[in-house]
Coordinates of C-alpha atoms in Angstrom, one line a residue:
M1 CA -104.8 -132.2 -37.3
Y2 CA -103.9 -133.8 -34.0
F3 CA -104.0 -136.5 -31.6
L4 CA -104.3 -136.8 -27.6
G5 CA -102.8 -139.8 -25.9
V6 CA -103.5 -139.6 -21.8
D7 CA -101.6 -142.1 -19.5
G8 CA -102.7 -141.9 -16.0
G9 CA -101.5 -143.6 -13.0
G10 CA -100.6 -143.9 -9.3
T11 CA -97.4 -142.0 -10.0
K12 CA -98.1 -139.4 -12.5
T13 CA -100.3 -138.6 -15.2
C14 CA -99.0 -137.8 -18.8
F15 CA -101.1 -135.6 -21.5
T16 CA -99.1 -136.1 -25.1
L17 CA -100.3 -134.5 -28.2
I18 CA -99.1 -135.6 -31.4
D19 CA -99.4 -134.3 -35.0
K20 CA -100.6 -136.4 -37.9
N21 CA -97.4 -137.6 -38.8
G22 CA -96.7 -138.8 -35.3
N23 CA -94.5 -135.6 -34.6
L24 CA -94.6 -134.5 -30.7
I25 CA -96.7 -131.1 -30.3
S26 CA -96.6 -131.0 -26.7
K27 CA -96.3 -132.9 -23.6
V28 CA -97.8 -132.0 -20.2
I29 CA -97.2 -134.1 -16.8
K30 CA -99.0 -133.5 -13.9
G31 CA -99.6 -135.5 -10.6
P32 CA -100.9 -139.5 -10.1
S33 CA -104.9 -139.8 -11.3
H34 CA -106.0 -142.8 -9.4
P35 CA -109.5 -141.9 -8.1
T36 CA -108.5 -143.8 -5.2
Q37 CA -105.6 -141.8 -4.5
I38 CA -107.1 -138.3 -5.4
G39 CA -111.1 -138.6 -5.2
F40 CA -113.1 -138.0 -8.0
E41 CA -113.4 -134.3 -7.8
N42 CA -109.4 -133.6 -8.0
L43 CA -109.5 -136.0 -11.5
E44 CA -111.8 -134.2 -12.7
K45 CA -109.6 -131.0 -11.9
L46 CA -106.4 -132.9 -13.4
L47 CA -107.8 -133.8 -16.6
R48 CA -109.2 -130.2 -17.4
E49 CA -106.1 -128.9 -16.5
G50 CA -104.1 -131.1 -18.2
L51 CA -106.0 -130.7 -21.5
E52 CA -105.8 -126.9 -21.2
E53 CA -102.2 -126.7 -20.5
T54 CA -101.7 -129.0 -23.5
I55 CA -103.6 -127.2 -26.0
I56 CA -101.8 -123.6 -24.5
K57 CA -98.5 -125.3 -24.9
G58 CA -99.1 -126.7 -28.5
N59 CA -100.5 -123.3 -29.5
I60 CA -103.5 -125.5 -31.2
S61 CA -107.8 -125.2 -30.3
K62 CA -109.3 -127.9 -28.9
E63 CA -111.4 -127.9 -32.0
D64 CA -107.9 -129.2 -33.7
I65 CA -108.0 -132.2 -32.0
K66 CA -109.2 -135.2 -33.6
R67 CA -109.2 -137.4 -31.5
V68 CA -108.2 -138.7 -27.9
H69 CA -107.3 -142.0 -26.2
L70 CA -107.3 -141.9 -22.6
G71 CA -105.7 -144.7 -20.3
L72 CA -106.4 -144.2 -16.9
A73 CA -105.7 -146.3 -13.6
G74 CA -108.7 -147.5 -11.9
Y75 CA -110.5 -148.2 -15.1
G76 CA -110.8 -151.8 -14.1
I77 CA -113.1 -155.0 -12.8
V78 CA -114.4 -152.5 -10.2
Q79 CA -117.5 -151.5 -11.8
E80 CA -118.8 -148.5 -9.6
I81 CA -114.9 -147.1 -9.8
A82 CA -115.0 -147.4 -13.5
D83 CA -118.8 -145.6 -13.9
K84 CA -117.4 -142.8 -11.8
I85 CA -114.1 -142.6 -14.0
A86 CA -116.1 -142.6 -17.3
E87 CA -118.6 -139.9 -15.6
V88 CA -115.6 -137.5 -15.0
V89 CA -114.1 -138.1 -18.4
K90 CA -117.4 -137.4 -20.6
H91 CA -117.8 -134.0 -18.2
V92 CA -114.1 -132.7 -19.3
F93 CA -113.7 -134.4 -23.2
N94 CA -117.5 -133.8 -23.9
E95 CA -116.5 -131.5 -26.9
V96 CA -113.6 -133.8 -28.9
N97 CA -114.0 -137.5 -29.9
Y98 CA -112.3 -139.8 -27.4
S99 CA -112.2 -143.2 -26.2
L100 CA -111.6 -144.6 -22.5
S101 CA -109.4 -147.4 -21.1
S102 CA -107.6 -148.5 -18.5
D103 CA -103.6 -147.4 -18.0
V104 CA -102.4 -150.8 -18.8
R105 CA -104.1 -150.9 -22.2
V106 CA -101.6 -148.2 -23.3
A107 CA -99.1 -149.5 -21.9
V108 CA -99.6 -152.9 -23.5
A109 CA -100.3 -151.1 -27.0
G110 CA -96.8 -148.9 -26.3
A111 CA -94.8 -151.5 -25.4
L112 CA -95.6 -153.8 -28.1
A113 CA -96.3 -151.3 -30.8
G114 CA -99.5 -152.7 -31.4
E115 CA -98.6 -156.2 -32.0
D116 CA -100.1 -159.3 -30.3
G117 CA -98.4 -160.5 -26.8
I118 CA -98.0 -159.8 -23.2
N119 CA -96.9 -157.0 -21.2
I120 CA -96.7 -157.0 -17.2
V121 CA -97.0 -153.7 -15.4
A122 CA -95.0 -153.1 -12.1
G123 CA -95.5 -149.4 -11.3
T124 CA -97.2 -148.5 -8.2
G125 CA -99.8 -151.5 -8.8
S126 CA -98.9 -154.5 -10.8
I127 CA -101.1 -156.1 -13.4
A128 CA -100.3 -158.4 -17.0
L129 CA -102.6 -158.1 -19.8
A130 CA -102.2 -160.2 -23.1
L131 CA -103.6 -159.0 -26.4
K132 CA -104.6 -161.8 -28.8
D133 CA -106.7 -161.1 -32.1
D134 CA -107.9 -157.9 -30.8
E135 CA -109.0 -159.4 -27.3
I136 CA -107.1 -158.3 -24.1
I137 CA -106.9 -160.7 -21.6
R138 CA -106.2 -159.8 -18.0
C139 CA -104.0 -161.6 -15.0
G140 CA -103.5 -159.7 -11.5
G141 CA -104.3 -156.2 -11.1
W142 CA -106.6 -156.5 -7.8
G143 CA -105.1 -153.8 -6.0
Y144 CA -103.0 -153.1 -3.6
T145 CA -105.2 -154.2 -0.6
V146 CA -105.7 -157.8 -2.2
G147 CA -103.0 -158.1 -4.5
D148 CA -100.6 -156.4 -6.5
E149 CA -97.8 -158.7 -6.1
A150 CA -94.5 -157.3 -7.2
S151 CA -95.6 -153.9 -7.4
A152 CA -93.1 -151.2 -6.0
Y153 CA -96.0 -151.0 -3.1
W154 CA -95.3 -154.8 -2.5
I155 CA -91.8 -154.2 -2.9
G156 CA -91.9 -151.3 -0.5
K157 CA -93.7 -153.0 1.9
K158 CA -91.6 -156.0 2.1
T159 CA -89.0 -153.5 2.5
I160 CA -90.0 -152.4 5.7
A161 CA -90.7 -155.5 7.2
L162 CA -87.0 -156.1 6.1
F163 CA -86.0 -153.4 7.9
S164 CA -87.6 -154.5 11.1
K165 CA -86.3 -157.6 10.8
E166 CA -82.9 -156.8 10.5
S167 CA -83.3 -154.3 13.3
D168 CA -84.3 -157.7 15.5
G169 CA -81.3 -159.5 14.4
R170 CA -84.3 -162.0 13.0
V171 CA -82.2 -161.2 9.9
E172 CA -78.7 -160.2 9.4
K173 CA -77.7 -156.5 8.9
G174 CA -77.3 -155.6 5.6
A175 CA -76.8 -152.3 3.3
L176 CA -80.5 -151.4 3.5
Y177 CA -80.8 -151.1 7.5
E178 CA -78.7 -148.4 7.1
I179 CA -80.0 -146.8 3.9
L180 CA -83.6 -146.5 5.5
K181 CA -82.2 -145.2 8.7
S182 CA -80.2 -142.5 7.1
H183 CA -83.0 -141.8 4.1
L184 CA -86.5 -142.0 6.6
A185 CA -83.7 -139.9 9.3
L186 CA -84.4 -142.5 12.3
N187 CA -82.8 -141.7 15.6
K188 CA -84.3 -144.9 16.8
D189 CA -85.4 -148.0 14.8
A190 CA -88.8 -147.9 16.3
E191 CA -89.7 -144.3 14.8
I192 CA -90.4 -146.5 11.2
I193 CA -93.5 -147.2 13.1
S194 CA -94.6 -143.3 13.5
Y195 CA -93.0 -142.4 10.4
V196 CA -95.4 -145.3 8.2
N197 CA -98.6 -144.9 10.5
D198 CA -98.0 -140.8 11.4
K199 CA -96.0 -139.2 9.0
I200 CA -97.0 -140.8 5.5
K201 CA -100.1 -141.8 7.0
G202 CA -99.8 -145.5 5.3
D203 CA -99.9 -143.5 1.7
R204 CA -99.7 -145.9 -1.2
G205 CA -97.6 -143.7 -3.3
E206 CA -94.5 -143.1 -0.6
I207 CA -94.2 -146.6 0.4
A208 CA -94.1 -147.7 -3.0
S209 CA -91.0 -145.1 -3.6
L210 CA -89.0 -147.3 -0.7
A211 CA -88.9 -149.7 -3.7
R212 CA -86.1 -147.8 -4.9
L213 CA -84.3 -147.8 -1.8
C214 CA -84.4 -151.5 -1.9
S215 CA -83.2 -151.8 -5.1
E216 CA -80.0 -149.8 -4.1
A217 CA -79.7 -152.1 -0.8
A218 CA -79.7 -154.8 -3.2
N219 CA -77.0 -153.7 -5.5
L220 CA -75.0 -153.3 -2.4
G221 CA -75.2 -156.9 -1.8
D222 CA -77.8 -157.2 0.9
E223 CA -79.2 -160.8 0.5
G224 CA -82.5 -160.2 1.9
A225 CA -83.3 -157.2 -0.4
M226 CA -82.3 -159.2 -3.4
T227 CA -84.6 -161.9 -2.3
I228 CA -87.5 -159.5 -2.5
F229 CA -86.6 -158.9 -6.3
N230 CA -86.0 -162.6 -7.0
E231 CA -89.9 -163.3 -5.1
A232 CA -91.0 -160.3 -6.9
A233 CA -89.9 -162.0 -10.4
G234 CA -91.4 -164.9 -9.3
E235 CA -94.8 -163.2 -8.9
L236 CA -94.3 -161.9 -12.4
Y237 CA -93.5 -164.9 -13.9
E238 CA -96.9 -166.6 -12.5
M239 CA -98.8 -164.0 -14.5
I240 CA -97.0 -164.4 -17.4
K241 CA -97.3 -168.2 -16.8
T242 CA -100.9 -168.4 -16.8
L243 CA -101.4 -165.7 -20.0
L244 CA -99.2 -168.0 -21.9
R245 CA -102.4 -171.0 -21.9
N246 CA -104.3 -168.1 -24.7
Y247 CA -101.4 -168.9 -27.2
G248 CA -100.5 -171.7 -29.3
R249 CA -97.0 -172.9 -30.2
E250 CA -95.9 -169.5 -31.6
K251 CA -93.4 -167.9 -29.8
V252 CA -94.8 -164.8 -27.7
K253 CA -93.0 -161.6 -27.2
V254 CA -93.2 -160.2 -23.9
S255 CA -92.6 -156.5 -22.7
Y256 CA -92.5 -154.8 -19.4
T257 CA -93.5 -151.5 -18.2
G258 CA -93.8 -149.3 -15.0
G259 CA -91.0 -147.8 -12.2
V260 CA -90.2 -151.3 -10.9
F261 CA -88.0 -152.0 -14.1
K262 CA -85.9 -149.3 -13.5
S263 CA -83.9 -151.9 -11.3
G264 CA -82.6 -153.5 -14.3
E265 CA -81.0 -157.0 -14.3
L266 CA -82.3 -157.1 -10.4
I267 CA -85.8 -157.9 -11.7
L268 CA -85.0 -159.3 -15.3
H269 CA -82.3 -161.6 -14.7
P270 CA -84.1 -163.8 -12.3
L271 CA -87.5 -163.4 -14.9
K272 CA -85.2 -164.2 -17.7
S273 CA -84.2 -167.5 -15.9
M274 CA -88.1 -168.4 -15.0
L275 CA -88.9 -168.0 -18.6
S276 CA -86.1 -170.0 -20.3
G277 CA -88.4 -173.1 -20.5
F278 CA -90.7 -171.5 -22.6
N279 CA -91.0 -170.0 -26.1
V280 CA -91.2 -166.4 -25.0
E281 CA -89.0 -163.3 -26.2
L282 CA -88.3 -160.9 -23.9
V283 CA -88.3 -157.2 -25.2
E284 CA -87.5 -154.0 -24.1
P285 CA -90.9 -151.8 -24.4
V286 CA -91.1 -150.5 -28.1
L287 CA -93.0 -146.8 -26.6
S288 CA -93.7 -145.6 -23.2
P289 CA -97.2 -146.0 -22.4
D290 CA -98.5 -142.3 -23.5
L291 CA -97.1 -142.7 -27.0
G292 CA -99.7 -146.1 -26.8
A293 CA -102.1 -143.9 -25.9
C294 CA -101.4 -141.5 -29.1
L295 CA -101.0 -145.1 -31.2
L296 CA -104.8 -146.1 -30.1
A297 CA -105.8 -142.3 -30.6
Y298 CA -104.6 -142.4 -34.1
K299 CA -105.5 -145.7 -35.3
E300 CA -109.1 -145.0 -33.9
Y301 CA -109.2 -142.3 -36.3
E302 CA -107.1 -143.6 -39.0
D303 CA -107.0 -147.5 -40.9
V304 CA -103.5 -147.6 -41.7
V305 CA -100.4 -146.6 -39.6
S306 CA -97.6 -145.3 -42.1
E307 CA -94.1 -146.1 -41.6
E308 CA -93.4 -142.5 -41.7
F309 CA -95.7 -141.8 -38.6
F310 CA -94.3 -144.9 -36.5
N311 CA -90.7 -144.0 -37.2
N312 CA -91.8 -140.7 -35.5
L313 CA -93.3 -141.7 -32.6
I314 CA -90.4 -143.9 -32.0
S315 CA -87.9 -140.9 -32.1
I316 CA -89.6 -139.2 -29.3
L317 CA -88.8 -141.7 -26.5

């Protein structure tokens, strides 16, 4: 008896197979699965390959999988995209019992271990979700062309803009200026234009990857880079504050997932300060999103989650 959790986002897609006791059987990591990045044909190919590789690596048959829960990026408020994702998933998982949600749904399930509370996701994109009495309330998540404030893409775009300002002298040159020139192998500052437009063609993932360089510069004291992370924290704060309206006076747990939080205190310190006037507890995520998907798959099959099962899940991290 096995359970499969799939967490698919703008950076990677993780297939995690566990047994009935919550022990890890196999894990397969593939590339991004957001259909706006790779297309629906490639999404089907990725899901099919991921499922097959997971089964082979786990040395099981497809019939041994009792339940699958997929949390996939793009399965959200744009109905046309959500419908197409659902159609693709049906083609691939037609022989197994499965359920489909968004990648942020499995993130909140993992971060709060199924408990009520708020989870903010800041990876390639961004969104915040509140879970209250089995109801999901969302804030943000409008996509990179409209919003996705505080996402790695958003930070990456601001990083490029800051480089241009430091180059002009509008802002005093800091660590970011030399870091970007070196990392992107720019002989002349203006080459960043052809880098963005021609070399990477405005690729969302490539621009999002620049957030790491902004973090590096901020840790070296670049004031402009530090301001970007303070602004990002402010955007996350606004989403959390909005979702807190759905709760009463009880203390609310707030957790976080996504690559932006690899910057650590650069984003967490200002966020903690902004939330200090609210009755919230900012907590580290309990489980990763892929294990959140596994937890949902198991709970959809079994009514009770034993302490042994949950402890085994935690030990996978």
